[in-house]
Short mmCIF file of C-alpha atoms in Angstrom, two decimals:
data_model
loop_
_atom_site.label_atom_id
_atom_site.label_comp_id
_atom_site.label_asym_id
_atom_site.label_seq_id
_atom_site.Cartn_x
_atom_site.Cartn_y
_atom_site.Cartn_z
CA GLY A 1 139.97 40.10 -71.22
CA ALA A 2 140.77 41.91 -67.99
CA VAL A 3 138.44 44.85 -68.47
CA VAL A 4 137.84 47.26 -65.62
CA SER A 5 135.13 49.87 -65.73
CA GLN A 6 134.74 52.94 -63.61
CA HIS A 7 131.76 55.17 -63.09
CA PRO A 8 131.26 58.06 -63.35
CA SER A 9 133.96 59.14 -65.76
CA TRP A 10 133.74 62.70 -64.57
CA VAL A 11 131.89 64.58 -61.88
CA ILE A 12 131.59 68.18 -60.81
CA CYS A 13 130.25 68.84 -57.34
CA LYS A 14 129.91 71.58 -54.78
CA SER A 15 132.24 71.78 -51.82
CA GLY A 16 130.93 69.76 -48.89
CA THR A 17 129.13 67.11 -50.87
CA SER A 18 130.08 63.44 -51.06
CA VAL A 19 130.96 61.66 -54.27
CA LYS A 20 130.85 57.91 -54.86
CA ILE A 21 132.98 56.25 -57.51
CA GLU A 22 132.42 52.66 -58.61
CA CYS A 23 135.03 50.30 -59.95
CA ARG A 24 134.06 47.01 -61.56
CA SER A 25 136.06 44.15 -63.00
CA LEU A 26 133.90 43.02 -65.91
CA ASP A 27 135.38 39.71 -66.97
CA PHE A 28 137.38 38.46 -64.04
CA GLN A 29 137.17 38.23 -60.29
CA ALA A 30 139.45 40.61 -58.47
CA THR A 31 140.26 39.76 -54.89
CA THR A 32 142.28 42.94 -54.69
CA MET A 33 141.51 46.35 -56.08
CA PHE A 34 143.58 49.48 -55.76
CA TRP A 35 142.63 53.13 -55.64
CA TYR A 36 144.98 55.77 -56.96
CA ARG A 37 144.92 59.51 -57.30
CA GLN A 38 146.82 61.46 -59.90
CA PHE A 39 147.31 65.22 -59.94
CA PRO A 40 148.27 66.94 -63.20
CA LYS A 41 151.78 66.09 -64.37
CA GLN A 42 152.39 63.90 -61.35
CA SER A 43 152.66 60.17 -60.95
CA LEU A 44 149.97 57.87 -59.69
CA MET A 45 149.76 57.86 -55.92
CA LEU A 46 148.34 54.78 -54.26
CA MET A 47 145.62 55.73 -51.80
CA ALA A 48 144.48 52.35 -50.56
CA THR A 49 144.38 48.65 -51.24
CA SER A 50 140.98 47.03 -51.09
CA ASN A 51 140.47 43.34 -50.43
CA GLU A 52 137.08 41.73 -50.90
CA GLY A 53 135.26 41.30 -47.64
CA SER A 54 137.77 43.07 -45.44
CA LYS A 55 138.77 46.57 -44.50
CA ALA A 56 140.88 48.55 -46.90
CA THR A 57 144.51 49.26 -46.16
CA TYR A 58 145.25 52.95 -46.50
CA GLU A 59 148.55 54.50 -47.40
CA GLN A 60 150.20 56.91 -45.04
CA GLY A 61 148.64 60.33 -45.21
CA VAL A 62 145.34 59.17 -46.67
CA GLU A 63 142.42 59.77 -44.33
CA LYS A 64 140.29 56.66 -44.09
CA ASP A 65 137.30 58.60 -42.76
CA LYS A 66 137.41 60.93 -45.73
CA PHE A 67 137.97 58.31 -48.42
CA LEU A 68 135.60 55.46 -47.65
CA ILE A 69 136.29 52.25 -49.50
CA ASN A 70 133.96 49.30 -49.77
CA HIS A 71 134.81 46.09 -51.57
CA ALA A 72 131.56 44.20 -51.28
CA SER A 73 132.15 41.61 -53.97
CA LEU A 74 134.86 40.17 -56.17
CA THR A 75 133.85 42.47 -58.98
CA LEU A 76 132.97 45.74 -57.28
CA SER A 77 134.79 48.27 -55.14
CA THR A 78 133.58 51.76 -54.33
CA LEU A 79 135.38 54.88 -53.20
CA THR A 80 133.38 57.63 -51.52
CA VAL A 81 134.99 61.02 -51.15
CA THR A 82 133.15 62.51 -48.18
CA SER A 83 132.70 66.24 -47.74
CA ALA A 84 134.75 66.96 -50.82
CA HIS A 85 136.76 70.17 -51.04
CA PRO A 86 138.51 71.84 -53.98
CA GLU A 87 141.83 70.28 -52.97
CA ASP A 88 140.27 66.85 -53.54
CA SER A 89 139.87 67.67 -57.22
CA SER A 90 141.94 65.06 -59.03
CA PHE A 91 141.91 62.07 -61.35
CA TYR A 92 140.90 58.99 -59.37
CA ILE A 93 141.80 55.66 -60.91
CA CYS A 94 141.04 52.17 -59.72
CA SER A 95 142.78 49.01 -60.75
CA ALA A 96 142.23 45.32 -60.27
CA SER A 97 144.84 42.67 -59.99
CA ASN A 98 144.52 39.54 -62.09
CA SER A 99 146.61 36.62 -60.83
CA GLY A 100 149.83 38.59 -60.60
CA ARG A 101 149.83 39.47 -64.28
CA GLY A 102 149.90 43.17 -63.62
CA GLN A 103 147.13 45.52 -62.80
CA PHE A 104 144.34 46.53 -65.10
CA PHE A 105 143.12 50.03 -64.71
CA GLY A 106 139.72 51.57 -64.99
CA PRO A 107 139.37 54.59 -67.26
CA GLY A 108 139.48 56.94 -64.29
CA THR A 109 137.13 59.49 -62.78
CA ARG A 110 137.91 63.15 -63.08
CA LEU A 111 136.58 64.92 -59.99
CA THR A 112 136.22 68.67 -59.87
CA VAL A 113 135.06 70.22 -56.62
CA LEU A 114 133.86 73.79 -56.89
CA ARG B 1 165.58 58.17 -52.60
CA LYS B 2 162.46 57.02 -54.41
CA GLU B 3 161.65 53.31 -54.50
CA VAL B 4 161.36 53.39 -58.28
CA GLU B 5 163.29 55.93 -60.30
CA GLN B 6 162.96 56.82 -63.94
CA ASP B 7 164.51 59.46 -66.13
CA PRO B 8 161.58 61.86 -66.62
CA GLY B 9 162.74 62.97 -70.05
CA PRO B 10 161.19 64.28 -72.14
CA PHE B 11 162.59 62.21 -74.93
CA ASN B 12 161.97 63.83 -78.31
CA VAL B 13 162.84 61.51 -81.17
CA PRO B 14 162.10 61.36 -84.91
CA GLU B 15 159.95 58.65 -86.39
CA GLY B 16 161.90 55.49 -86.95
CA ALA B 17 164.36 56.12 -84.14
CA THR B 18 165.25 53.63 -81.44
CA VAL B 19 164.79 54.85 -77.90
CA ALA B 20 165.56 53.23 -74.56
CA PHE B 21 164.14 53.94 -71.15
CA ASN B 22 165.73 52.95 -67.88
CA CYS B 23 164.32 52.29 -64.46
CA THR B 24 165.95 51.41 -61.17
CA TYR B 25 164.31 50.07 -58.04
CA SER B 26 165.52 49.97 -54.46
CA ASN B 27 163.60 47.07 -52.93
CA SER B 28 165.60 43.90 -53.52
CA ALA B 29 162.55 41.83 -52.52
CA SER B 30 160.63 43.03 -55.57
CA GLN B 31 159.07 40.15 -57.43
CA SER B 32 157.46 41.29 -60.62
CA PHE B 33 158.00 44.11 -63.02
CA PHE B 34 155.95 45.82 -65.68
CA TRP B 35 155.96 48.63 -68.17
CA TYR B 36 152.78 50.65 -68.65
CA ARG B 37 152.01 53.46 -71.01
CA GLN B 38 149.80 56.36 -70.12
CA ASP B 39 148.37 58.77 -72.64
CA CYS B 40 147.49 62.28 -71.60
CA ARG B 41 144.45 62.36 -69.32
CA LYS B 42 143.93 58.61 -69.67
CA GLU B 43 144.48 55.63 -67.42
CA PRO B 44 147.71 53.60 -67.56
CA LYS B 45 147.61 50.55 -69.80
CA LEU B 46 149.78 47.50 -69.42
CA LEU B 47 152.40 47.41 -72.14
CA MET B 48 154.34 44.35 -71.10
CA SER B 49 155.63 42.34 -68.22
CA VAL B 50 159.36 42.15 -67.69
CA TYR B 51 161.07 38.80 -67.23
CA SER B 52 164.60 38.00 -66.13
CA SER B 53 165.31 36.33 -69.44
CA GLY B 54 164.21 39.43 -71.32
CA ASN B 55 161.17 39.52 -73.50
CA GLU B 56 160.12 41.03 -76.76
CA ASP B 57 156.77 42.06 -78.17
CA GLY B 58 157.03 43.38 -81.68
CA ARG B 59 159.03 46.59 -81.58
CA PHE B 60 159.26 46.55 -77.80
CA THR B 61 161.93 44.76 -75.79
CA ALA B 62 162.03 44.68 -72.00
CA GLN B 63 164.92 43.53 -69.88
CA LEU B 64 165.50 42.99 -66.19
CA ASN B 65 168.77 42.88 -64.31
CA ARG B 66 168.04 41.72 -60.78
CA ALA B 67 171.63 42.06 -59.63
CA SER B 68 171.68 45.73 -60.59
CA GLN B 69 167.98 46.23 -59.79
CA TYR B 70 167.48 47.73 -63.19
CA ILE B 71 164.77 47.47 -65.83
CA SER B 72 164.81 48.74 -69.36
CA LEU B 73 162.42 49.22 -72.25
CA LEU B 74 163.64 49.51 -75.83
CA ILE B 75 161.39 50.78 -78.58
CA ARG B 76 162.56 50.24 -82.14
CA ASP B 77 161.28 52.01 -85.25
CA SER B 78 159.35 54.59 -83.23
CA LYS B 79 155.90 55.55 -84.46
CA LEU B 80 154.01 58.76 -83.83
CA SER B 81 151.52 56.70 -81.84
CA ASP B 82 154.25 55.70 -79.40
CA SER B 83 154.15 59.21 -77.94
CA ALA B 84 153.06 58.75 -74.33
CA THR B 85 154.39 58.53 -70.81
CA TYR B 86 155.97 55.19 -69.97
CA LEU B 87 155.66 54.01 -66.39
CA CYS B 88 157.91 51.49 -64.72
CA VAL B 89 156.06 49.43 -62.10
CA VAL B 90 157.56 47.18 -59.49
CA ASN B 91 155.58 44.73 -57.36
CA THR B 92 156.56 43.24 -54.05
CA ASN B 93 155.65 39.71 -53.05
CA ALA B 94 152.80 41.19 -51.03
CA GLY B 95 151.33 42.49 -54.25
CA LYS B 96 152.00 46.13 -53.58
CA SER B 97 152.81 48.10 -56.71
CA THR B 98 155.13 51.05 -56.80
CA PHE B 99 155.08 53.29 -59.84
CA GLY B 100 157.88 55.35 -61.22
CA ASP B 101 157.09 58.95 -62.12
CA GLY B 102 157.18 58.04 -65.79
CA THR B 103 159.25 58.95 -68.81
CA THR B 104 157.65 61.11 -71.46
CA LEU B 105 158.27 60.24 -75.08
CA THR B 106 157.37 62.44 -78.03
CA VAL B 107 157.89 60.99 -81.49
CA LYS B 108 157.99 63.64 -84.20
CA PRO B 109 157.46 63.31 -87.95
#
């Protein structure tokens, strides 16, 4: 149990375009989902915490107008990187919390902005 | 000072060795603790939760010392497949997770 999927697994886009990443909990309901970013050889950095039906809570330094998060249901959260630039190229990972038994991560989305 | 600190390693050990990783955390209000493993270019995967009484899962033993705000992971009889980065994760009561930077383990034949 506790499977989280993420789509797409990788994406290459031109600078200035927007990219939408989906995160789904497949076999459990997740009231809270988290979005992380990881640059090469660095640790996971929490970007925002997403609660179903309410606005996401962003970490300091993360622009909420650039990284739009929607958590429309208990099984789906989306992250949209608006007007992506090369410096946004990274590994974006979502996770869903399951009753305090740790977080279960999606397989990640590797974004490359040209 | 980071909220969660780990020795980055790398730890290079031969197959069959016993290796221990340490982690310290600064927030005394932390409620739950976990070890994850992350393979190169993959997502982190939950390895085990850490309980105050200590817990064991096969070759892996996790321990928590709340007084010292210290968590450990012991791997016995290391296998080649244990090579990965091991992440210490600390949760507050509000459910916020803080990750350590990870400790890299390489098990060699």
